[in-house]
Amino acid sequence: MYKADVIRIHKHGGPEEMLFEQMDLPAPGAGQVRLRQTAVGLNFIDVYTRTGLYPGPTPAVLGVEAAGVVEALGDGVTSINVGDRVVYNGLGGAYASHRNAPADRLVRIPDAISDEDAAAVFLKGLTVWMLTFEIRRIQPGETILVWAAAGGVGSILVPWANAQGARVIGVVSTAEKAQLAMTYGCDATILASEDVAVRVRELTGGKGVPVVYDSVGKTSAEPSLKSLQPRGWFITYGNASGPADPIAPARLNQGGSLVMTRPGLFHFTKTREELERGSAALWGAMRSGAVKADVRQRFALKDAAAAHRALEARETIGATVLRP
Ligand code: NDP
């Protein structure tokens, strides 16, 4: 029987629940392939899965994104060959040296992109595609507000929105992160410790912004709403500080007929056509130079708990990759 190294939790909780274990890996079933994984993407969603904020059964191998090489094909697989380099997201069980995965959720990595870069950008880049193409298109010349602008998603959202013609105001927690956010393409930054809505009004001549990309949740929702122009879009897509409190419909009316949405990427890449459309947009943005992978932290797979501690302590910048 094939063996895989994995990071598994047996109950929800802190990083100490993440155990480095060996598991038997059966031969790939019909429609599946076996992957030797070369780089695993670290995402904040992995923290939510670990703590149980996003409920799921245990025991569970953590992680939803990785790149690797196809080692073996199950029955009926014709879309992928042994030796192909592929990447996926949205498949639980990614914190592993080897795994079986459904062939129809895998995307080939373009030759010019390394496995590590693919694992660093695939989930986060598709998230930015969802935010700026599928939910609401960026209008050239508009000024947008982006929370956690020096983080993993921020490192892609800021330059890609820039390339689509937006001026970006980024919110970050430290001066060092502010500097990095400027190199990603922010026009201005605000410290999270400041009164964000007041600073946004100052930076926009009192007008506010037409759209806020808010991944912080609990502590940022109200400042985000206060930063919007009438008919502005509150796109609340994450919970880094905890889930946002309930918002009454009347609050949206008071803000000026605001639009609120709480999207999840996996609803936008359900079909093969959607997955390929988003991937093509992301690879195209990388080919043009608009988006670059920015891997700033690397951890051995067995040290994934240390990666979680760093992510939750706001100590990471750009993207983080685990190495099986
Ligand atoms: P990041 O690298 O952006 O890390 C999270 C960042 O959030 C931190 O670096 C920190 O930046 C900021 N933050 C603010 N308050 C807190 C807090 N209390 N604790 C920890 N961090 C805080 O992570 P990812 O790029 O992996 O993900 C970014 C966000 O996008 C996450 O909220 C994630 O859930 C969301 N997401 C949502 C998706 C969807 O489909 N809806 C898909 C992908 C990601 P700073 O110190 O500068 O404030």
Coordinates of C-alpha atoms and ligand atoms in Angstrom, one line a residue:
M1 CA 0.0 0.0 0.0
Y2 CA 1.2 3.5 -0.9
K3 CA 1.9 5.8 2.1
A4 CA 1.3 9.6 2.4
D5 CA 2.6 12.1 4.9
V6 CA -0.3 14.3 6.0
I7 CA -1.2 16.9 8.5
R8 CA -4.4 15.7 10.2
I9 CA -6.7 17.0 13.0
H10 CA -8.6 14.6 15.1
K11 CA -10.7 17.4 16.7
H12 CA -11.2 21.1 16.1
G13 CA -9.0 23.5 18.0
G14 CA -5.7 25.3 18.0
P15 CA -2.6 24.6 15.9
E16 CA -1.6 22.0 18.5
E17 CA -4.3 19.7 17.1
M18 CA -2.4 19.5 13.8
L19 CA -0.6 16.2 13.8
F20 CA 2.0 15.0 11.3
E21 CA 1.0 11.4 10.4
Q22 CA 1.3 8.7 7.8
M23 CA -1.8 7.4 6.0
D24 CA -2.4 4.5 3.6
L25 CA -3.3 5.8 0.2
P26 CA -5.3 3.4 -2.0
A27 CA -4.9 3.2 -5.7
P28 CA -6.8 6.1 -7.5
G29 CA -10.4 5.2 -8.1
A30 CA -12.4 5.8 -11.3
G31 CA -12.0 9.4 -12.5
Q32 CA -9.2 10.0 -10.0
V33 CA -5.4 10.5 -10.3
R34 CA -2.7 10.0 -7.7
L35 CA -0.6 13.2 -7.2
R36 CA 2.9 13.6 -5.8
Q37 CA 2.5 17.0 -4.3
T38 CA 5.3 19.5 -4.6
A39 CA 3.9 22.7 -3.0
V40 CA 0.8 23.2 -0.8
G41 CA -0.8 26.7 -0.6
L42 CA -1.5 28.1 2.9
N43 CA -4.9 29.9 3.1
F44 CA -6.8 31.5 5.9
I45 CA -9.7 29.1 5.2
D46 CA -7.4 26.3 6.6
V47 CA -7.6 28.1 10.0
Y48 CA -11.4 28.2 9.8
T49 CA -11.5 24.5 9.0
R50 CA -9.1 23.7 11.9
T51 CA -11.0 25.7 14.5
G52 CA -14.4 24.5 13.2
L53 CA -15.6 28.0 12.3
Y54 CA -16.3 26.3 8.9
P55 CA -17.9 23.0 10.2
G56 CA -16.7 19.6 8.9
P57 CA -16.1 16.1 10.1
T58 CA -13.0 14.9 11.9
P59 CA -10.5 13.3 11.6
A60 CA -9.6 15.4 8.6
V61 CA -6.5 16.2 6.6
L62 CA -6.3 20.0 6.4
G63 CA -5.7 22.2 3.3
V64 CA -7.6 22.9 0.1
E65 CA -4.9 23.9 -2.5
A66 CA -1.7 22.3 -3.9
A67 CA 0.4 21.7 -7.0
G68 CA 2.0 18.5 -8.0
V69 CA 2.8 15.9 -10.6
V70 CA 0.4 13.2 -11.8
E71 CA 1.8 9.8 -10.9
A72 CA -1.0 7.3 -11.7
L73 CA -4.4 7.3 -13.4
G74 CA -7.6 5.7 -12.3
D75 CA -10.0 4.1 -14.7
G76 CA -11.6 6.4 -17.3
V77 CA -9.2 9.3 -16.9
T78 CA -8.3 10.8 -20.4
S79 CA -8.0 14.5 -19.7
I80 CA -4.7 14.3 -17.9
N81 CA -1.5 12.2 -18.4
V82 CA 1.1 10.8 -16.0
G83 CA 3.9 13.4 -15.6
D84 CA 1.6 16.4 -16.1
R85 CA 2.1 19.3 -13.6
V86 CA -1.3 20.3 -12.2
V87 CA -2.8 22.6 -9.5
Y88 CA -6.2 22.5 -7.7
N89 CA -8.1 24.3 -5.1
G90 CA -11.3 23.5 -3.1
L91 CA -10.4 19.9 -2.5
G92 CA -10.0 19.1 1.2
G93 CA -7.0 17.0 2.2
A94 CA -4.3 19.1 0.6
Y95 CA -1.8 19.0 3.5
A96 CA -0.2 15.8 2.1
S97 CA 2.8 14.5 0.3
H98 CA 0.6 12.4 -2.0
R99 CA -3.2 12.2 -2.5
N100 CA -5.9 11.0 -4.9
A101 CA -7.8 13.8 -6.6
P102 CA -10.7 13.9 -9.2
A103 CA -9.1 14.6 -12.6
D104 CA -11.9 17.0 -13.5
R105 CA -10.9 19.5 -10.7
L106 CA -7.3 19.7 -11.8
V107 CA -5.8 22.4 -14.0
R108 CA -2.5 22.1 -15.9
I109 CA 0.1 24.6 -14.8
P110 CA 1.5 26.7 -17.7
D111 CA 5.2 25.9 -18.5
A112 CA 6.4 29.4 -17.4
I113 CA 4.9 29.0 -13.9
S114 CA 6.7 26.9 -11.2
D115 CA 4.7 24.5 -9.0
E116 CA 5.5 26.7 -6.0
D117 CA 4.1 29.8 -7.7
A118 CA 1.0 28.0 -8.9
A119 CA 0.3 26.8 -5.3
A120 CA 0.8 30.3 -4.1
V121 CA -1.6 32.0 -6.5
F122 CA -4.2 29.6 -7.6
L123 CA -6.9 29.9 -4.8
K124 CA -6.0 33.5 -4.0
G125 CA -5.9 34.6 -7.7
L126 CA -9.2 32.9 -8.5
T127 CA -10.6 34.7 -5.5
V128 CA -9.5 38.0 -7.0
W129 CA -11.0 37.0 -10.4
M130 CA -14.3 36.3 -8.6
L131 CA -14.1 39.6 -6.8
T132 CA -13.2 41.8 -9.8
F133 CA -14.7 40.0 -12.8
E134 CA -17.6 37.9 -11.7
I135 CA -19.2 39.9 -8.8
R136 CA -18.6 43.4 -10.0
R137 CA -16.2 44.8 -12.7
I138 CA -13.7 47.4 -11.8
Q139 CA -14.4 50.7 -13.4
P140 CA -11.3 52.4 -14.7
G141 CA -10.4 55.5 -12.7
E142 CA -12.3 54.5 -9.6
T143 CA -10.8 54.4 -6.1
I144 CA -11.3 51.2 -4.2
L145 CA -10.6 50.1 -0.6
V146 CA -8.8 46.8 0.1
W147 CA -8.3 45.4 3.6
A148 CA -5.2 43.2 4.4
A149 CA -3.5 44.7 1.3
A150 CA -0.1 43.1 2.2
G151 CA -1.5 39.6 2.7
G152 CA -1.9 36.7 0.4
V153 CA -5.0 37.7 -1.4
G154 CA -4.0 41.4 -1.1
S155 CA -0.7 40.8 -2.9
I156 CA -2.8 39.8 -6.0
L157 CA -5.9 41.9 -5.6
V158 CA -3.9 45.2 -5.4
P159 CA -1.9 44.8 -8.6
W160 CA -4.6 43.1 -10.6
A161 CA -7.2 45.9 -9.7
N162 CA -4.5 48.4 -10.5
A163 CA -4.0 46.8 -13.9
Q164 CA -7.8 47.1 -14.5
G165 CA -7.5 50.8 -13.9
A166 CA -8.3 51.2 -10.2
R167 CA -6.6 53.5 -7.7
V168 CA -6.2 51.4 -4.5
I169 CA -6.3 52.4 -0.9
G170 CA -5.0 49.6 1.3
V171 CA -5.5 48.9 5.0
V172 CA -2.7 47.2 6.8
S173 CA -1.6 46.9 10.4
T174 CA 2.1 48.0 10.4
A175 CA 4.4 50.5 8.6
E176 CA 6.4 47.6 7.1
K177 CA 3.2 46.2 5.6
A178 CA 2.3 49.6 4.3
Q179 CA 5.5 49.8 2.4
L180 CA 5.0 46.4 0.9
A181 CA 1.4 47.3 0.0
M182 CA 2.7 50.3 -1.9
T183 CA 5.1 48.1 -3.9
Y184 CA 2.0 45.9 -4.8
G185 CA 0.4 49.1 -6.3
C186 CA -1.5 50.9 -3.6
D187 CA -1.8 54.6 -4.1
A188 CA -2.2 55.2 -0.3
T189 CA -2.4 53.1 2.8
I190 CA -4.3 53.4 6.1
L191 CA -3.2 51.8 9.3
A192 CA -5.9 49.5 10.8
S193 CA -5.4 51.3 14.1
E194 CA -6.6 54.6 12.5
D195 CA -10.2 55.7 11.9
V196 CA -10.4 54.0 8.5
A197 CA -13.6 55.6 7.3
V198 CA -12.4 59.1 8.3
R199 CA -9.1 58.5 6.4
V200 CA -11.0 57.2 3.4
R201 CA -13.1 60.4 3.2
E202 CA -9.9 62.5 3.5
L203 CA -8.2 60.5 0.7
T204 CA -11.3 60.7 -1.6
G205 CA -12.2 64.4 -1.2
G206 CA -15.1 63.4 1.1
K207 CA -16.8 61.2 -1.5
G208 CA -15.9 57.7 -0.1
V209 CA -15.3 54.7 -2.3
P210 CA -17.7 52.8 -4.7
V211 CA -16.5 49.3 -3.5
V212 CA -14.8 47.8 -0.4
Y213 CA -13.1 44.4 -0.5
D214 CA -13.2 43.4 3.2
S215 CA -11.6 40.1 4.3
V216 CA -11.2 41.0 7.9
G217 CA -14.8 40.7 9.0
K218 CA -15.7 41.4 12.6
T219 CA -13.6 44.5 13.2
S220 CA -13.8 46.0 9.7
A221 CA -17.4 45.7 8.7
E222 CA -18.7 49.0 10.2
P223 CA -15.7 51.1 9.0
S224 CA -16.1 49.5 5.6
L225 CA -19.8 50.5 5.4
K226 CA -18.9 54.0 6.6
S227 CA -16.3 54.3 3.8
L228 CA -18.8 53.7 0.9
Q229 CA -20.5 56.2 -1.5
P230 CA -24.2 55.9 -2.0
R231 CA -25.0 52.7 -4.0
G232 CA -21.5 51.4 -3.1
W233 CA -20.7 47.7 -2.8
F234 CA -19.7 46.1 0.5
I235 CA -18.0 42.9 -0.6
T236 CA -17.3 41.1 2.7
Y237 CA -15.4 37.9 1.8
G238 CA -13.5 36.8 4.9
N239 CA -13.3 36.5 8.7
A240 CA -9.6 37.0 9.6
S241 CA -10.8 38.9 12.8
G242 CA -13.9 36.7 13.3
P243 CA -17.2 36.6 11.5
A244 CA -18.9 40.0 10.9
D245 CA -21.8 40.7 13.2
P246 CA -25.3 40.6 11.6
I247 CA -26.2 43.7 9.5
A248 CA -29.8 44.8 9.3
P249 CA -31.1 45.7 5.8
A250 CA -31.9 49.2 7.1
R251 CA -28.2 49.8 7.7
L252 CA -27.6 49.3 3.9
N253 CA -30.4 51.9 3.2
Q254 CA -28.9 54.4 5.7
G255 CA -25.5 54.0 4.0
G256 CA -27.1 55.1 0.7
S257 CA -28.8 52.0 -0.9
L258 CA -25.6 49.9 -0.5
V259 CA -25.1 46.5 -2.0
M260 CA -23.8 43.7 0.2
T261 CA -22.5 40.3 -0.8
R262 CA -20.7 37.5 1.1
P263 CA -19.2 35.4 -1.7
G264 CA -17.4 32.1 -1.5
L265 CA -15.0 31.1 -4.3
F266 CA -16.2 27.5 -4.5
H267 CA -19.7 28.7 -5.7
F268 CA -18.0 30.5 -8.6
T269 CA -15.9 27.5 -9.8
K270 CA -18.4 24.7 -9.6
T271 CA -18.4 23.8 -13.3
R272 CA -15.5 22.9 -15.4
E273 CA -16.2 25.9 -17.7
E274 CA -16.1 28.3 -14.7
L275 CA -12.9 26.8 -13.4
E276 CA -11.2 27.0 -16.8
R277 CA -12.4 30.6 -17.4
G278 CA -11.1 31.8 -14.0
S279 CA -7.8 29.9 -14.5
A280 CA -7.3 31.4 -18.0
A281 CA -7.8 34.9 -16.6
L282 CA -5.3 34.3 -13.9
W283 CA -2.6 32.7 -16.1
G284 CA -3.2 35.6 -18.6
A285 CA -2.7 38.2 -15.8
M286 CA 0.5 36.4 -14.8
R287 CA 1.7 36.3 -18.4
S288 CA 1.1 40.0 -18.9
G289 CA 3.0 40.7 -15.6
A290 CA 0.0 42.3 -13.9
V291 CA 0.1 39.5 -11.3
K292 CA 3.2 37.9 -9.8
A293 CA 3.5 35.2 -7.2
D294 CA 5.0 36.6 -4.1
V295 CA 6.0 33.7 -1.8
R296 CA 7.5 35.3 1.4
Q297 CA 7.3 32.3 3.8
R298 CA 8.1 28.7 3.3
F299 CA 7.5 25.9 5.9
A300 CA 8.1 22.2 5.7
L301 CA 4.8 20.3 5.7
K302 CA 5.5 18.8 9.1
D303 CA 5.8 22.4 10.5
A304 CA 2.4 23.4 9.2
A305 CA 1.3 24.3 12.8
A306 CA 4.0 27.0 12.9
A307 CA 2.7 28.4 9.6
H308 CA -0.8 28.6 11.1
R309 CA 0.5 30.4 14.2
A310 CA 2.3 32.9 12.0
L311 CA -0.8 33.5 9.8
E312 CA -3.1 34.0 12.8
A313 CA -0.6 36.3 14.5
R314 CA -0.6 38.6 11.4
E315 CA 3.1 37.8 11.0
T316 CA 3.0 36.7 7.4
I317 CA 3.2 38.9 4.3
G318 CA 2.4 37.9 0.7
A319 CA 1.8 34.2 0.2
T320 CA 3.0 31.2 2.2
V321 CA 3.8 27.7 0.9
L322 CA 4.2 24.4 2.7
R323 CA 6.7 21.9 1.2
P324 CA 5.8 18.2 1.5
Ligands
NDP1 P1 -3.8 36.9 4.6 O1 -2.4 36.6 4.1 O2 -4.5 38.1 4.0 O3 -3.8 37.0 6.1 C1 -4.9 37.6 6.8 C2 -4.6 39.1 7.1 O4 -5.7 39.6 7.7 C3 -3.5 39.3 8.1 O5 -2.2 39.3 7.6 C4 -3.9 40.7 8.7 O6 -3.3 41.7 7.9 C5 -5.4 40.7 8.5 N1 -6.1 40.7 9.8 C6 -6.8 41.7 10.3 N2 -7.3 41.3 11.5 C7 -6.8 40.1 11.8 C8 -6.8 39.3 12.9 N3 -7.6 39.6 14.0 N4 -6.2 38.1 12.9 C9 -5.5 37.7 11.8 N5 -5.4 38.5 10.7 C10 -6.0 39.7 10.7 O7 -4.7 35.6 4.3 P2 -5.3 35.0 3.0 O8 -4.7 35.7 1.8 O9 -5.1 33.5 3.0 O10 -6.8 35.3 3.0 C11 -7.2 36.6 3.1 C12 -8.7 36.6 3.5 O11 -9.4 36.3 2.3 C13 -9.1 35.7 4.6 O12 -10.0 36.3 5.4 C14 -9.8 34.6 3.8 O13 -10.7 33.9 4.6 C15 -10.4 35.4 2.7 N6 -10.7 34.5 1.5 C16 -12.0 34.3 1.2 C17 -12.3 33.6 0.1 C18 -13.7 33.4 -0.4 O14 -14.0 32.7 -1.2 N7 -14.6 34.1 0.3 C19 -11.2 32.9 -0.7 C20 -9.9 33.2 -0.3 C21 -9.6 34.0 0.8 P3 -3.0 43.1 8.6 O15 -2.0 42.7 9.7 O16 -2.3 44.0 7.6 O17 -4.3 43.6 9.1

